[in-house]
Amino acid sequence: MAQDHHDDGPSDVALRVKALESLLVEKGLVDPAALDLIVDTYENRIGPRNGAKVVAKAWADPAYKARLLEDATAAIAELGFTGAQGENMVVLENTATVHNLVVCTLCSCYPWPTLGLPPTWYKSPPYRARAVRDPRGTLREFGVELPEGVEIRVWDSNAEIRYMVLPERPKGTEKLSEEALARLVTRDAMIGVGRASAP
Amino acid sequence: MNGIHDLGGMDGLGPVLREANEPVFHGDWERRVFAVFIATIVGGLFNDDEFRQARERLEPARYLKAPYYEQWLLAIQRLLDEKGIIKKADIEARMKKLATGAA
């Protein structure tokens, strides 16, 4: 991060948030215990392992996959993953001929309940600018080389909809359990900048 | 409203840089900004659309250069100031106190 080189320096920002927090607490507008719980939840409890469970279940259970592609919000809620930034989910299926890629050009919209908070690169100007202009080149930077015949569909998040990619199931995984399948699902694969890992 | 946040398709911003370990937060101040954001938005002090627009109203050069969670902090500060909930001057007075160890 550029914070070490910013004009105001990290100390100004750290001091500013400390001042804001202390005023909010003083006025009774926020509960300090709730603040710590929020941090713990988003730093330690919510993350891409949730999305991986959704993907593994879709790979293992065709009826679930159909529900997921039809109404992702409801299908994801079946596994208990609900909440802020997951209210209107759409799941996009990658196939041998179609590759989906998710971005938020205007902002940093991302499906928190299934993927957690977004990585810094997802929120950065270069990714937001280039994912829509040169998706094939952007994917190459992530180590994903797609054959010319594969159509790339780029999905730009809006104020309401949050997208998640259902990656292709890797070959040779027919006998794996759902738990073992989930371990092959990477965060990048669910954004569309990667593939699921080989077994 | 158009503006610097409308980055789709812009050339010249360089390669996508990825971090080695991709920490969720890069320091305790980021944790505090995130927590204050959730607490204030859930508390109804502002809504998502107001928050997004407050970020979009940041000065363009600062929008591009400021660390992500600093954008959030400045947006929260601006919204609370505009709504008269906590004035920016009060935040800055508190910062001075904290810096001198008086609070």
Tab-separated table of C-alpha atoms in Angstrom:
chain	number	residue	atom	x	y	z
A	1	MET	CA	0.000	0.000	0.000
A	2	ALA	CA	0.987	3.593	-0.604
A	3	GLN	CA	0.155	4.628	2.916
A	4	ASP	CA	3.763	5.058	3.948
A	5	HIS	CA	4.258	7.672	1.260
A	6	HIS	CA	1.009	9.541	1.548
A	7	ASP	CA	1.222	13.252	2.305
A	8	ASP	CA	-0.774	12.976	5.485
A	9	GLY	CA	1.000	9.834	6.529
A	10	PRO	CA	-0.459	6.881	8.330
A	11	SER	CA	-0.291	8.658	11.679
A	12	ASP	CA	-2.802	11.296	10.570
A	13	VAL	CA	-5.231	8.666	9.342
A	14	ALA	CA	-4.784	6.529	12.433
A	15	LEU	CA	-5.310	9.553	14.654
A	16	ARG	CA	-8.347	10.682	12.653
A	17	VAL	CA	-10.146	7.356	12.952
A	18	LYS	CA	-9.284	7.192	16.639
A	19	ALA	CA	-10.758	10.667	17.134
A	20	LEU	CA	-13.877	9.792	15.136
A	21	GLU	CA	-14.361	6.551	17.036
A	22	SER	CA	-13.975	8.218	20.417
A	23	LEU	CA	-16.544	10.910	19.513
A	24	LEU	CA	-19.014	8.312	18.211
A	25	VAL	CA	-18.674	6.264	21.392
A	26	GLU	CA	-18.970	9.357	23.581
A	27	LYS	CA	-22.221	10.355	21.866
A	28	GLY	CA	-23.565	6.831	22.257
A	29	LEU	CA	-23.774	6.377	18.476
A	30	VAL	CA	-21.684	3.210	18.390
A	31	ASP	CA	-20.999	0.458	20.888
A	32	PRO	CA	-17.268	-0.208	21.348
A	33	ALA	CA	-17.873	-3.937	21.923
A	34	ALA	CA	-19.740	-4.127	18.616
A	35	LEU	CA	-16.749	-2.590	16.829
A	36	ASP	CA	-14.439	-5.383	17.999
A	37	LEU	CA	-16.997	-8.006	17.013
A	38	ILE	CA	-17.285	-6.496	13.517
A	39	VAL	CA	-13.518	-6.668	13.026
A	40	ASP	CA	-13.334	-10.262	14.226
A	41	THR	CA	-16.230	-11.315	12.006
A	42	TYR	CA	-14.823	-9.886	8.801
A	43	GLU	CA	-11.183	-10.643	9.506
A	44	ASN	CA	-11.563	-14.182	10.829
A	45	ARG	CA	-14.998	-15.656	10.226
A	46	ILE	CA	-16.222	-14.613	6.784
A	47	GLY	CA	-14.101	-15.463	3.786
A	48	PRO	CA	-13.766	-17.392	0.558
A	49	ARG	CA	-14.102	-20.753	2.334
A	50	ASN	CA	-17.829	-19.954	2.380
A	51	GLY	CA	-17.961	-19.497	-1.382
A	52	ALA	CA	-15.881	-22.647	-1.853
A	53	LYS	CA	-18.552	-24.653	-0.023
A	54	VAL	CA	-21.190	-23.265	-2.378
A	55	VAL	CA	-19.125	-24.185	-5.428
A	56	ALA	CA	-18.313	-27.688	-4.152
A	57	LYS	CA	-21.969	-28.353	-3.430
A	58	ALA	CA	-22.921	-27.172	-6.923
A	59	TRP	CA	-20.319	-29.519	-8.430
A	60	ALA	CA	-21.525	-32.456	-6.345
A	61	ASP	CA	-25.280	-31.913	-6.497
A	62	PRO	CA	-26.896	-31.107	-9.883
A	63	ALA	CA	-30.197	-30.086	-8.292
A	64	TYR	CA	-28.373	-27.593	-6.058
A	65	LYS	CA	-26.449	-26.269	-9.037
A	66	ALA	CA	-29.719	-25.680	-10.898
A	67	ARG	CA	-31.117	-23.761	-7.918
A	68	LEU	CA	-27.883	-21.784	-7.600
A	69	LEU	CA	-27.956	-20.655	-11.216
A	70	GLU	CA	-31.681	-19.910	-11.025
A	71	ASP	CA	-31.739	-17.971	-7.715
A	72	ALA	CA	-28.274	-17.644	-6.239
A	73	THR	CA	-29.302	-15.578	-3.217
A	74	ALA	CA	-31.714	-18.268	-2.026
A	75	ALA	CA	-29.407	-21.192	-2.850
A	76	ILE	CA	-26.488	-19.568	-1.011
A	77	ALA	CA	-28.760	-18.840	1.973
A	78	GLU	CA	-29.461	-22.598	2.157
A	79	LEU	CA	-25.867	-22.941	3.384
A	80	GLY	CA	-26.327	-20.106	5.855
A	81	PHE	CA	-24.407	-17.422	3.980
A	82	THR	CA	-26.431	-14.222	4.046
A	83	GLY	CA	-25.981	-10.608	4.987
A	84	ALA	CA	-24.554	-7.312	3.811
A	85	GLN	CA	-23.281	-7.272	0.233
A	86	GLY	CA	-24.913	-10.602	-0.521
A	87	GLU	CA	-28.536	-9.530	-0.761
A	88	ASN	CA	-28.785	-9.917	-4.544
A	89	MET	CA	-26.435	-12.630	-5.737
A	90	VAL	CA	-25.939	-13.850	-9.283
A	91	VAL	CA	-23.746	-16.894	-9.952
A	92	LEU	CA	-22.115	-17.222	-13.373
A	93	GLU	CA	-21.123	-20.624	-14.685
A	94	ASN	CA	-17.802	-21.097	-16.452
A	95	THR	CA	-17.792	-23.748	-19.173
A	96	ALA	CA	-15.365	-25.014	-21.799
A	97	THR	CA	-16.498	-22.172	-24.074
A	98	VAL	CA	-17.436	-19.319	-21.712
A	99	HIS	CA	-15.266	-17.675	-19.054
A	100	ASN	CA	-16.796	-15.131	-16.679
A	101	LEU	CA	-14.867	-12.349	-14.982
A	102	VAL	CA	-16.164	-10.067	-12.202
A	103	VAL	CA	-15.173	-6.457	-11.571
A	104	CYS	CA	-16.596	-3.308	-10.025
A	105	THR	CA	-15.382	-0.467	-12.241
A	106	LEU	CA	-17.059	2.289	-10.220
A	107	CYS	CA	-16.270	1.161	-6.736
A	108	SER	CA	-15.326	-2.043	-4.924
A	109	CYS	CA	-18.552	-4.070	-4.825
A	110	TYR	CA	-17.909	-7.683	-3.887
A	111	PRO	CA	-19.969	-10.539	-2.399
A	112	TRP	CA	-18.898	-10.374	1.247
A	113	PRO	CA	-20.885	-13.328	2.667
A	114	THR	CA	-19.313	-15.797	0.227
A	115	LEU	CA	-15.892	-14.278	-0.486
A	116	GLY	CA	-15.181	-12.040	2.506
A	117	LEU	CA	-13.685	-8.592	1.992
A	118	PRO	CA	-12.028	-8.000	-1.381
A	119	PRO	CA	-8.259	-8.082	-1.868
A	120	THR	CA	-6.544	-4.748	-2.478
A	121	TRP	CA	-5.950	-5.402	-6.198
A	122	TYR	CA	-9.679	-5.886	-6.802
A	123	LYS	CA	-10.323	-2.401	-5.417
A	124	SER	CA	-7.362	-0.827	-7.233
A	125	PRO	CA	-7.663	1.497	-10.241
A	126	PRO	CA	-5.584	-0.737	-12.594
A	127	TYR	CA	-7.880	-3.758	-12.212
A	128	ARG	CA	-11.072	-1.703	-12.393
A	129	ALA	CA	-9.834	0.055	-15.529
A	130	ARG	CA	-8.405	-2.902	-17.418
A	131	ALA	CA	-10.749	-5.767	-16.618
A	132	VAL	CA	-13.337	-4.269	-18.968
A	133	ARG	CA	-10.952	-2.920	-21.601
A	134	ASP	CA	-8.552	-5.849	-21.918
A	135	PRO	CA	-9.952	-8.826	-20.014
A	136	ARG	CA	-7.819	-11.334	-21.887
A	137	GLY	CA	-4.642	-9.419	-21.085
A	138	THR	CA	-5.714	-8.933	-17.483
A	139	LEU	CA	-6.340	-12.674	-17.134
A	140	ARG	CA	-2.918	-13.372	-18.613
A	141	GLU	CA	-1.375	-11.275	-15.815
A	142	PHE	CA	-3.111	-13.592	-13.374
A	143	GLY	CA	-1.640	-16.577	-15.179
A	144	VAL	CA	-4.829	-17.578	-16.978
A	145	GLU	CA	-4.291	-18.102	-20.687
A	146	LEU	CA	-7.606	-18.714	-22.435
A	147	PRO	CA	-7.808	-20.304	-25.883
A	148	GLU	CA	-8.923	-17.844	-28.587
A	149	GLY	CA	-12.243	-19.640	-28.998
A	150	VAL	CA	-13.303	-19.083	-25.384
A	151	GLU	CA	-15.731	-16.210	-24.986
A	152	ILE	CA	-14.989	-13.914	-22.046
A	153	ARG	CA	-17.938	-12.267	-20.330
A	154	VAL	CA	-17.085	-9.411	-17.986
A	155	TRP	CA	-19.640	-8.577	-15.304
A	156	ASP	CA	-19.493	-5.091	-13.824
A	157	SER	CA	-21.148	-4.977	-10.409
A	158	ASN	CA	-23.827	-2.352	-9.884
A	159	ALA	CA	-25.280	-0.823	-6.727
A	160	GLU	CA	-27.328	-3.941	-5.964
A	161	ILE	CA	-26.056	-7.073	-7.726
A	162	ARG	CA	-23.064	-9.059	-6.504
A	163	TYR	CA	-21.554	-11.672	-8.772
A	164	MET	CA	-19.701	-14.883	-8.057
A	165	VAL	CA	-18.222	-17.265	-10.613
A	166	LEU	CA	-18.907	-20.995	-10.557
A	167	PRO	CA	-15.593	-22.287	-11.906
A	168	GLU	CA	-15.302	-25.422	-14.022
A	169	ARG	CA	-14.916	-28.599	-12.024
A	170	PRO	CA	-11.370	-29.903	-12.500
A	171	LYS	CA	-10.920	-33.216	-14.284
A	172	GLY	CA	-10.179	-36.298	-12.213
A	173	THR	CA	-12.316	-35.209	-9.264
A	174	GLU	CA	-15.245	-37.591	-9.789
A	175	LYS	CA	-14.573	-39.542	-6.599
A	176	LEU	CA	-13.844	-36.614	-4.296
A	177	SER	CA	-16.107	-35.691	-1.401
A	178	GLU	CA	-17.676	-32.258	-1.193
A	179	GLU	CA	-15.157	-31.302	1.497
A	180	ALA	CA	-12.258	-32.356	-0.708
A	181	LEU	CA	-13.769	-30.523	-3.681
A	182	ALA	CA	-14.111	-27.334	-1.625
A	183	ARG	CA	-10.372	-27.358	-0.982
A	184	LEU	CA	-9.769	-27.019	-4.748
A	185	VAL	CA	-11.849	-23.855	-5.021
A	186	THR	CA	-9.703	-20.740	-4.881
A	187	ARG	CA	-10.883	-17.230	-4.176
A	188	ASP	CA	-9.470	-16.134	-7.538
A	189	ALA	CA	-11.516	-18.802	-9.345
A	190	MET	CA	-14.699	-17.375	-7.851
A	191	ILE	CA	-13.819	-13.873	-9.102
A	192	GLY	CA	-12.906	-15.318	-12.484
A	193	VAL	CA	-9.196	-14.423	-12.451
A	194	GLY	CA	-8.182	-18.000	-11.775
A	195	ARG	CA	-9.226	-21.604	-12.164
A	196	ALA	CA	-10.002	-24.220	-9.573
A	197	SER	CA	-6.892	-26.143	-8.526
A	198	ALA	CA	-6.102	-29.589	-9.890
A	199	PRO	CA	-6.610	-32.418	-7.377
B	1	MET	CA	-22.421	11.938	-12.029
B	2	ASN	CA	-19.216	11.223	-13.951
B	3	GLY	CA	-15.866	11.533	-12.238
B	4	ILE	CA	-12.609	9.893	-11.365
B	5	HIS	CA	-14.345	6.869	-9.846
B	6	ASP	CA	-15.608	5.892	-13.313
B	7	LEU	CA	-12.415	4.001	-14.072
B	8	GLY	CA	-13.656	1.371	-16.511
B	9	GLY	CA	-11.528	1.402	-19.657
B	10	MET	CA	-9.058	4.063	-18.525
B	11	ASP	CA	-5.578	3.582	-19.966
B	12	GLY	CA	-2.213	4.137	-18.356
B	13	LEU	CA	-2.867	3.000	-14.807
B	14	GLY	CA	-0.228	0.268	-14.972
B	15	PRO	CA	-0.304	-3.402	-14.084
B	16	VAL	CA	-2.511	-4.985	-11.460
B	17	LEU	CA	-0.353	-5.320	-8.366
B	18	ARG	CA	-0.975	-8.214	-6.040
B	19	GLU	CA	0.290	-8.499	-2.506
B	20	ALA	CA	2.136	-11.523	-1.204
B	21	ASN	CA	-0.078	-12.463	1.709
B	22	GLU	CA	-3.148	-10.353	0.993
B	23	PRO	CA	-3.962	-9.367	4.570
B	24	VAL	CA	-7.603	-8.404	5.106
B	25	PHE	CA	-6.422	-5.257	6.901
B	26	HIS	CA	-3.040	-3.535	6.676
B	27	GLY	CA	-2.865	-2.104	10.135
B	28	ASP	CA	-5.093	-1.419	13.039
B	29	TRP	CA	-6.355	1.874	11.607
B	30	GLU	CA	-7.905	-0.040	8.681
B	31	ARG	CA	-9.686	-2.338	11.146
B	32	ARG	CA	-11.051	0.662	13.017
B	33	VAL	CA	-12.245	2.429	9.835
B	34	PHE	CA	-14.025	-0.710	8.657
B	35	ALA	CA	-15.668	-1.261	12.043
B	36	VAL	CA	-16.742	2.376	12.338
B	37	PHE	CA	-18.206	2.170	8.826
B	38	ILE	CA	-20.291	-0.928	9.600
B	39	ALA	CA	-21.430	0.440	12.952
B	40	THR	CA	-22.454	3.820	11.552
B	41	ILE	CA	-24.198	2.488	8.446
B	42	VAL	CA	-26.015	-0.231	10.393
B	43	GLY	CA	-26.869	2.436	12.955
B	44	GLY	CA	-28.628	4.347	10.176
B	45	LEU	CA	-26.410	7.445	10.271
B	46	PHE	CA	-26.171	7.240	6.454
B	47	ASN	CA	-26.958	4.745	3.729
B	48	ASP	CA	-24.962	2.889	1.089
B	49	ASP	CA	-25.757	5.301	-1.714
B	50	GLU	CA	-24.760	8.325	0.349
B	51	PHE	CA	-21.542	6.602	1.330
B	52	ARG	CA	-20.667	5.695	-2.239
B	53	GLN	CA	-21.393	9.201	-3.444
B	54	ALA	CA	-19.325	10.721	-0.646
B	55	ARG	CA	-16.360	8.680	-1.864
B	56	GLU	CA	-17.019	9.784	-5.432
B	57	ARG	CA	-16.939	13.409	-4.275
B	58	LEU	CA	-13.356	13.117	-3.030
B	59	GLU	CA	-10.875	15.345	-4.800
B	60	PRO	CA	-9.814	13.302	-7.901
B	61	ALA	CA	-6.058	13.184	-7.262
B	62	ARG	CA	-6.717	12.141	-3.694
B	63	TYR	CA	-9.213	9.511	-4.842
B	64	LEU	CA	-6.503	7.845	-6.916
B	65	LYS	CA	-3.717	8.140	-4.356
B	66	ALA	CA	-5.332	7.660	-0.965
B	67	PRO	CA	-5.240	4.184	0.573
B	68	TYR	CA	-8.622	2.531	0.160
B	69	TYR	CA	-9.736	2.754	3.765
B	70	GLU	CA	-8.617	6.378	3.932
B	71	GLN	CA	-11.224	7.048	1.222
B	72	TRP	CA	-13.762	5.403	3.489
B	73	LEU	CA	-12.688	7.452	6.490
B	74	LEU	CA	-12.867	10.738	4.588
B	75	ALA	CA	-16.290	9.801	3.216
B	76	ILE	CA	-17.665	8.931	6.675
B	77	GLN	CA	-16.205	12.131	8.102
B	78	ARG	CA	-17.798	14.203	5.347
B	79	LEU	CA	-21.223	12.600	5.707
B	80	LEU	CA	-21.296	12.997	9.485
B	81	ASP	CA	-20.136	16.606	9.120
B	82	GLU	CA	-22.740	17.422	6.467
B	83	LYS	CA	-25.489	15.873	8.538
B	84	GLY	CA	-24.366	17.768	11.626
B	85	ILE	CA	-23.838	14.534	13.575
B	86	ILE	CA	-20.138	15.104	14.238
B	87	LYS	CA	-18.481	18.224	12.897
B	88	LYS	CA	-15.148	17.909	11.141
B	89	ALA	CA	-13.794	20.640	13.419
B	90	ASP	CA	-14.666	18.501	16.436
B	91	ILE	CA	-12.804	15.546	14.970
B	92	GLU	CA	-9.780	17.727	14.378
B	93	ALA	CA	-9.927	19.176	17.867
B	94	ARG	CA	-10.078	15.630	19.241
B	95	MET	CA	-7.105	14.637	17.093
B	96	LYS	CA	-5.062	17.457	18.655
B	97	LYS	CA	-6.046	16.323	22.127
B	98	LEU	CA	-5.173	12.704	21.377
B	99	ALA	CA	-1.847	13.723	19.841
B	100	THR	CA	-0.839	15.587	22.969
B	101	GLY	CA	-2.106	12.837	25.220
B	102	ALA	CA	-4.721	15.105	26.780
B	103	ALA	CA	-7.702	12.862	26.028
